[in-house]
Structure formats: C-alpha cells, structure tokens
C-alpha cells in the first residue's frame, strides 16, 4: 500500500533491520541506517514520522543519537529497540526523550502495535475506527457519520454502503460486488436496489458537497474517489 508515512530504522544488525523494513513496508516507506552517525545525520537532514533506534550502535551509540536529535529540536517520535533490558537503561532513554522502549527479542506483532500507537499519538496515522475522506468522517464504533461535525442521518444499508465505499476508495466496485457485500446474493431483492441506494446516498451527501465522491463507471459499477487525492 502506497502512502506518505516515513520511518527511519537505525540498526546495525542487517538481517533484523531488513526484516523490520519488510514488515512495516505495507503502510510506510522505511529507510535504514546501520551506524549512529549516519542515523543522526538522516534524522536531522530528512523528515520522518517515526525513528526506530537501537542503542548498541557503531560510531555513536543510540543514547547519544537521541540526545543530539532532541538537542536539534527534532521531535519525531523515537522507539528504542535494544537488548538492554535494565530498568535504569529504560529510564535513561525516556529521560533523553524516547517515546517508547521495546526489548529484544520481540514479537513482530508487538513491534507493529507500538509503531502504530506512536503514529496515532502523533496524528500521523488515523485511528482505525475512523474512516475519512475530505471533511467526511465515519466512526465505526458509534456508526455516526459526520461532515464538519454535522451529523448525516443514514439508515442501516446506506451506512453499510458508505463504509464499503470508504474501505475501497479509489477502487472500481461492480454492482455485483456491492450487491453481494451489502445484501447478499440470497436476498429477495433485485440488483437494481444498488442504484436506488447509491442515489439515496448521493442525496444525503449533497448538502456537504460530497455527493460527487461517488462516480458511476458506465456498464461496470462505481468508484468512490476524491480527485484531489489522485
């Protein structure tokens, strides 16, 4: 998945660094530096959304890298990744400005959870429970749909349809795909219901000027797309 999230991994274990990069590449672009000086230079000269920083590094240790980038007013979230598990080491890292600490060896699922938590905390990564496009938001927990804070009243199937479109924005969806997902092929209604609900959804999005997000692909289906993002 292509996006603008950038992560810097400063780790001298080549295999580990490459594995981390591969694991995080689904939602981010990952750069790797294998020594402290190169890591410090990259962190200060480029813009990253997160830095994953080992402590035991050649040229300059991770603590000094962290100390220097904070001194240079680089406020990028830093996740310390190290085999040093002593509480004093952790406290020292936090005192220097670290945002989180993960001890080796670790499960990659825990690394992913910590990375996403830091990105959400900084506002870089949207909360998984909120779907957004333009000024339109859908809260998957409360089932509330809003535009600039104003509630848009949707019935059950209209809400389900909007969520499906948002989860597949910029992707062409055929009428068959939509019908199967929202109503199911064993439904007693006909596939023409897709056009009816799509029309109703457009009308409800019109006051917020988001009705043009739904585009008809003649003889194929629909695409939910903000052309300013393409």
Short mmCIF file of C-alpha atoms in Angstrom, two decimals:
data_model
loop_
_atom_site.label_atom_id
_atom_site.label_comp_id
_atom_site.label_asym_id
_atom_site.label_seq_id
_atom_site.Cartn_x
_atom_site.Cartn_y
_atom_site.Cartn_z
CA UNK A 1 0.00 0.00 0.00
CA UNK A 2 1.47 3.31 -1.02
CA UNK A 3 1.41 6.25 1.39
CA UNK A 4 3.49 9.09 2.79
CA UNK A 5 4.44 7.63 6.18
CA UNK A 6 8.23 7.52 6.52
CA UNK A 7 10.13 5.54 9.14
CA UNK A 8 13.86 5.56 9.87
CA UNK A 9 15.38 2.36 11.27
CA UNK A 10 18.83 2.80 12.85
CA UNK A 11 20.04 -0.75 13.48
CA UNK A 12 23.42 -2.38 12.83
CA UNK A 13 22.03 -5.93 12.59
CA UNK A 14 21.44 -6.08 8.85
CA UNK A 15 19.03 -9.04 8.92
CA UNK A 16 16.93 -7.54 11.70
CA UNK A 17 16.83 -4.13 10.02
CA UNK A 18 15.75 -5.66 6.71
CA UNK A 19 13.08 -7.78 8.42
CA UNK A 20 11.68 -4.73 10.21
CA UNK A 21 11.63 -2.77 6.95
CA UNK A 22 9.84 -5.57 5.12
CA UNK A 23 7.30 -5.96 7.92
CA UNK A 24 6.48 -2.24 8.03
CA UNK A 25 6.53 -1.67 4.27
CA UNK A 26 2.81 -2.43 3.94
CA UNK A 27 1.95 1.03 5.25
CA UNK A 28 5.19 3.01 5.23
CA UNK A 29 8.41 3.82 3.44
CA UNK A 30 11.35 2.61 5.53
CA UNK A 31 14.93 3.88 5.35
CA UNK A 32 17.77 2.02 7.09
CA UNK A 33 21.00 3.35 8.62
CA UNK A 34 23.48 0.93 10.18
CA UNK A 35 25.51 3.23 12.45
CA UNK A 36 24.81 6.03 14.88
CA UNK A 37 26.42 8.88 12.96
CA UNK A 38 24.57 8.04 9.76
CA UNK A 39 21.37 7.67 11.75
CA UNK A 40 21.83 11.06 13.41
CA UNK A 41 22.54 12.69 10.05
CA UNK A 42 19.46 11.11 8.42
CA UNK A 43 17.23 12.08 11.35
CA UNK A 44 18.32 15.71 11.26
CA UNK A 45 18.56 16.20 7.50
CA UNK A 46 15.36 14.44 6.42
CA UNK A 47 11.78 14.37 7.70
CA UNK A 48 10.49 11.15 9.29
CA UNK A 49 7.28 10.25 11.08
CA UNK A 50 8.99 7.73 13.38
CA UNK A 51 12.52 6.63 14.28
CA UNK A 52 13.26 3.09 15.47
CA UNK A 53 16.61 3.36 17.23
CA UNK A 54 18.96 0.66 18.51
CA UNK A 55 21.23 1.53 21.44
CA UNK A 56 24.36 -0.55 20.79
CA UNK A 57 25.48 1.07 17.53
CA UNK A 58 28.91 1.65 15.96
CA UNK A 59 30.27 5.21 15.57
CA UNK A 60 27.74 6.72 18.01
CA UNK A 61 25.51 4.89 20.48
CA UNK A 62 21.74 5.27 20.39
CA UNK A 63 21.58 7.36 23.55
CA UNK A 64 23.90 9.96 22.01
CA UNK A 65 21.92 9.88 18.75
CA UNK A 66 18.73 10.55 20.70
CA UNK A 67 20.34 13.26 22.81
CA UNK A 68 21.66 15.04 19.71
CA UNK A 69 18.46 14.95 17.68
CA UNK A 70 16.45 16.26 20.64
CA UNK A 71 19.06 19.00 21.10
CA UNK A 72 18.49 19.89 17.42
CA UNK A 73 14.74 20.25 18.13
CA UNK A 74 13.84 17.10 16.19
CA UNK A 75 10.61 15.99 17.87
CA UNK A 76 10.00 12.88 15.77
CA UNK A 77 8.69 10.01 17.94
CA UNK A 78 11.50 7.58 18.84
CA UNK A 79 11.05 3.90 19.65
CA UNK A 80 14.14 2.46 21.31
CA UNK A 81 14.82 -1.11 20.21
CA UNK A 82 17.54 -2.85 22.19
CA UNK A 83 18.72 -5.89 24.10
CA UNK A 84 19.40 -3.68 27.15
CA UNK A 85 16.51 -4.59 29.47
CA UNK A 86 17.70 -3.00 32.70
CA UNK A 87 15.21 -0.51 34.17
CA UNK A 88 17.94 2.12 34.55
CA UNK A 89 18.64 1.93 30.82
CA UNK A 90 14.95 2.41 30.05
CA UNK A 91 14.64 5.37 32.40
CA UNK A 92 17.75 6.93 30.85
CA UNK A 93 16.24 6.55 27.39
CA UNK A 94 12.96 8.12 28.44
CA UNK A 95 14.77 10.98 30.16
CA UNK A 96 16.59 11.72 26.91
CA UNK A 97 13.30 11.96 25.04
CA UNK A 98 12.40 8.43 23.91
CA UNK A 99 8.68 7.80 23.37
CA UNK A 100 8.67 4.02 23.81
CA UNK A 101 11.01 1.13 24.51
CA UNK A 102 10.97 -2.42 23.12
CA UNK A 103 13.37 -5.10 24.33
CA UNK A 104 14.90 -7.71 22.04
CA UNK A 105 13.91 -10.38 21.26
CA UNK A 106 10.39 -9.25 20.43
CA UNK A 107 7.34 -10.44 18.55
CA UNK A 108 6.77 -8.52 15.34
CA UNK A 109 3.09 -8.07 16.26
CA UNK A 110 4.17 -6.14 19.37
CA UNK A 111 6.52 -4.01 17.29
CA UNK A 112 3.70 -3.24 14.86
CA UNK A 113 1.31 -2.37 17.70
CA UNK A 114 3.84 0.00 19.28
CA UNK A 115 4.71 1.63 15.95
CA UNK A 116 1.05 2.22 15.10
CA UNK A 117 0.33 3.53 18.60
CA UNK A 118 3.11 6.12 18.29
CA UNK A 119 1.97 7.15 14.80
CA UNK A 120 -1.62 7.54 16.01
CA UNK A 121 -0.47 9.52 19.05
CA UNK A 122 1.35 11.97 16.79
CA UNK A 123 -1.62 12.20 14.42
CA UNK A 124 0.29 10.66 11.51
CA UNK A 125 -1.80 7.50 11.35
CA UNK A 126 -5.55 7.77 11.56
CA UNK A 127 -7.40 5.79 14.19
CA UNK A 128 -8.57 2.50 12.66
CA UNK A 129 -12.08 3.20 13.95
CA UNK A 130 -12.42 6.38 11.87
CA UNK A 131 -12.78 6.41 8.09
CA UNK A 132 -12.17 9.78 6.42
CA UNK A 133 -12.27 11.44 3.05
CA UNK A 134 -12.36 15.22 2.60
CA UNK A 135 -14.46 16.55 5.51
CA UNK A 136 -16.48 13.34 5.73
CA UNK A 137 -15.95 11.00 8.71
CA UNK A 138 -17.48 7.67 9.64
CA UNK A 139 -16.98 6.34 13.17
CA UNK A 140 -17.06 2.54 13.04
CA UNK A 141 -17.58 2.29 16.80
CA UNK A 142 -20.59 4.61 17.10
CA UNK A 143 -21.86 4.21 13.49
CA UNK A 144 -22.03 8.00 13.32
CA UNK A 145 -21.44 9.81 10.02
CA UNK A 146 -20.46 13.48 10.13
CA UNK A 147 -19.30 16.26 7.84
CA UNK A 148 -17.56 19.21 9.51
CA UNK A 149 -19.09 17.97 12.77
CA UNK A 150 -22.65 17.92 11.39
CA UNK A 151 -24.40 14.56 11.60
CA UNK A 152 -25.58 12.89 8.39
CA UNK A 153 -28.51 10.57 9.10
CA UNK A 154 -28.11 7.25 7.27
CA UNK A 155 -30.23 4.13 7.57
CA UNK A 156 -28.64 0.72 8.03
CA UNK A 157 -27.94 -0.19 4.40
CA UNK A 158 -26.93 3.37 3.48
CA UNK A 159 -24.39 3.31 6.29
CA UNK A 160 -23.13 -0.14 5.24
CA UNK A 161 -22.81 1.08 1.65
CA UNK A 162 -20.85 4.19 2.63
CA UNK A 163 -18.47 2.16 4.81
CA UNK A 164 -17.88 -0.31 1.96
CA UNK A 165 -17.15 2.55 -0.45
CA UNK A 166 -14.77 4.23 2.02
CA UNK A 167 -12.93 0.99 2.71
CA UNK A 168 -12.42 0.59 -1.03
CA UNK A 169 -11.94 4.20 -2.11
CA UNK A 170 -10.22 4.72 -5.47
CA UNK A 171 -11.20 1.16 -6.42
CA UNK A 172 -13.87 0.33 -9.01
CA UNK A 173 -16.62 -1.81 -7.48
CA UNK A 174 -19.06 -3.64 -9.71
CA UNK A 175 -22.78 -3.70 -8.92
CA UNK A 176 -22.47 -7.44 -8.31
CA UNK A 177 -19.72 -6.90 -5.73
CA UNK A 178 -21.73 -4.24 -3.93
CA UNK A 179 -24.93 -6.29 -4.00
CA UNK A 180 -23.22 -9.40 -2.66
CA UNK A 181 -21.47 -7.47 0.12
CA UNK A 182 -24.42 -5.36 1.31
CA UNK A 183 -27.46 -7.52 0.56
CA UNK A 184 -26.11 -10.99 -0.29
CA UNK A 185 -27.00 -12.98 -3.39
CA UNK A 186 -29.59 -14.93 -1.43
CA UNK A 187 -31.52 -11.69 -0.84
CA UNK A 188 -35.11 -11.49 -2.11
CA UNK A 189 -34.49 -8.06 -3.61
CA UNK A 190 -33.03 -7.46 -7.09
CA UNK A 191 -29.68 -5.98 -8.01
CA UNK A 192 -31.39 -2.73 -9.06
CA UNK A 193 -31.52 -1.88 -5.35
CA UNK A 194 -27.85 -0.90 -5.67
CA UNK A 195 -28.76 2.02 -7.96
CA UNK A 196 -31.58 3.10 -5.65
CA UNK A 197 -29.37 3.18 -2.55
CA UNK A 198 -26.49 4.81 -4.41
CA UNK A 199 -28.87 7.58 -5.49
CA UNK A 200 -30.17 7.97 -1.92
CA UNK A 201 -26.63 8.13 -0.56
CA UNK A 202 -25.68 10.82 -3.07
CA UNK A 203 -28.67 12.91 -1.99
CA UNK A 204 -27.69 12.66 1.67
CA UNK A 205 -24.10 13.61 0.90
CA UNK A 206 -25.13 16.53 -1.34
CA UNK A 207 -25.61 19.17 1.42
CA UNK A 208 -21.98 18.62 2.49
CA UNK A 209 -20.88 18.76 -1.16
CA UNK A 210 -19.56 15.21 -1.01
CA UNK A 211 -22.05 13.64 -3.41
CA UNK A 212 -19.54 13.94 -6.27
CA UNK A 213 -17.27 11.47 -4.48
CA UNK A 214 -19.49 8.72 -5.92
CA UNK A 215 -18.75 8.31 -9.60
CA UNK A 216 -20.60 5.98 -11.96
CA UNK A 217 -18.49 3.84 -14.29
CA UNK A 218 -20.85 3.13 -17.18
CA UNK A 219 -21.74 -0.55 -17.61
CA UNK A 220 -19.35 -1.50 -14.80
CA UNK A 221 -20.21 -0.05 -11.39
CA UNK A 222 -18.99 2.74 -9.16
CA UNK A 223 -15.86 4.30 -7.71
CA UNK A 224 -15.59 6.38 -4.53
CA UNK A 225 -12.88 8.87 -5.30
CA UNK A 226 -11.62 12.30 -4.31
CA UNK A 227 -9.88 13.50 -7.46
CA UNK A 228 -7.76 15.95 -5.46
CA UNK A 229 -6.00 12.94 -3.87
CA UNK A 230 -5.28 11.17 -7.15
#
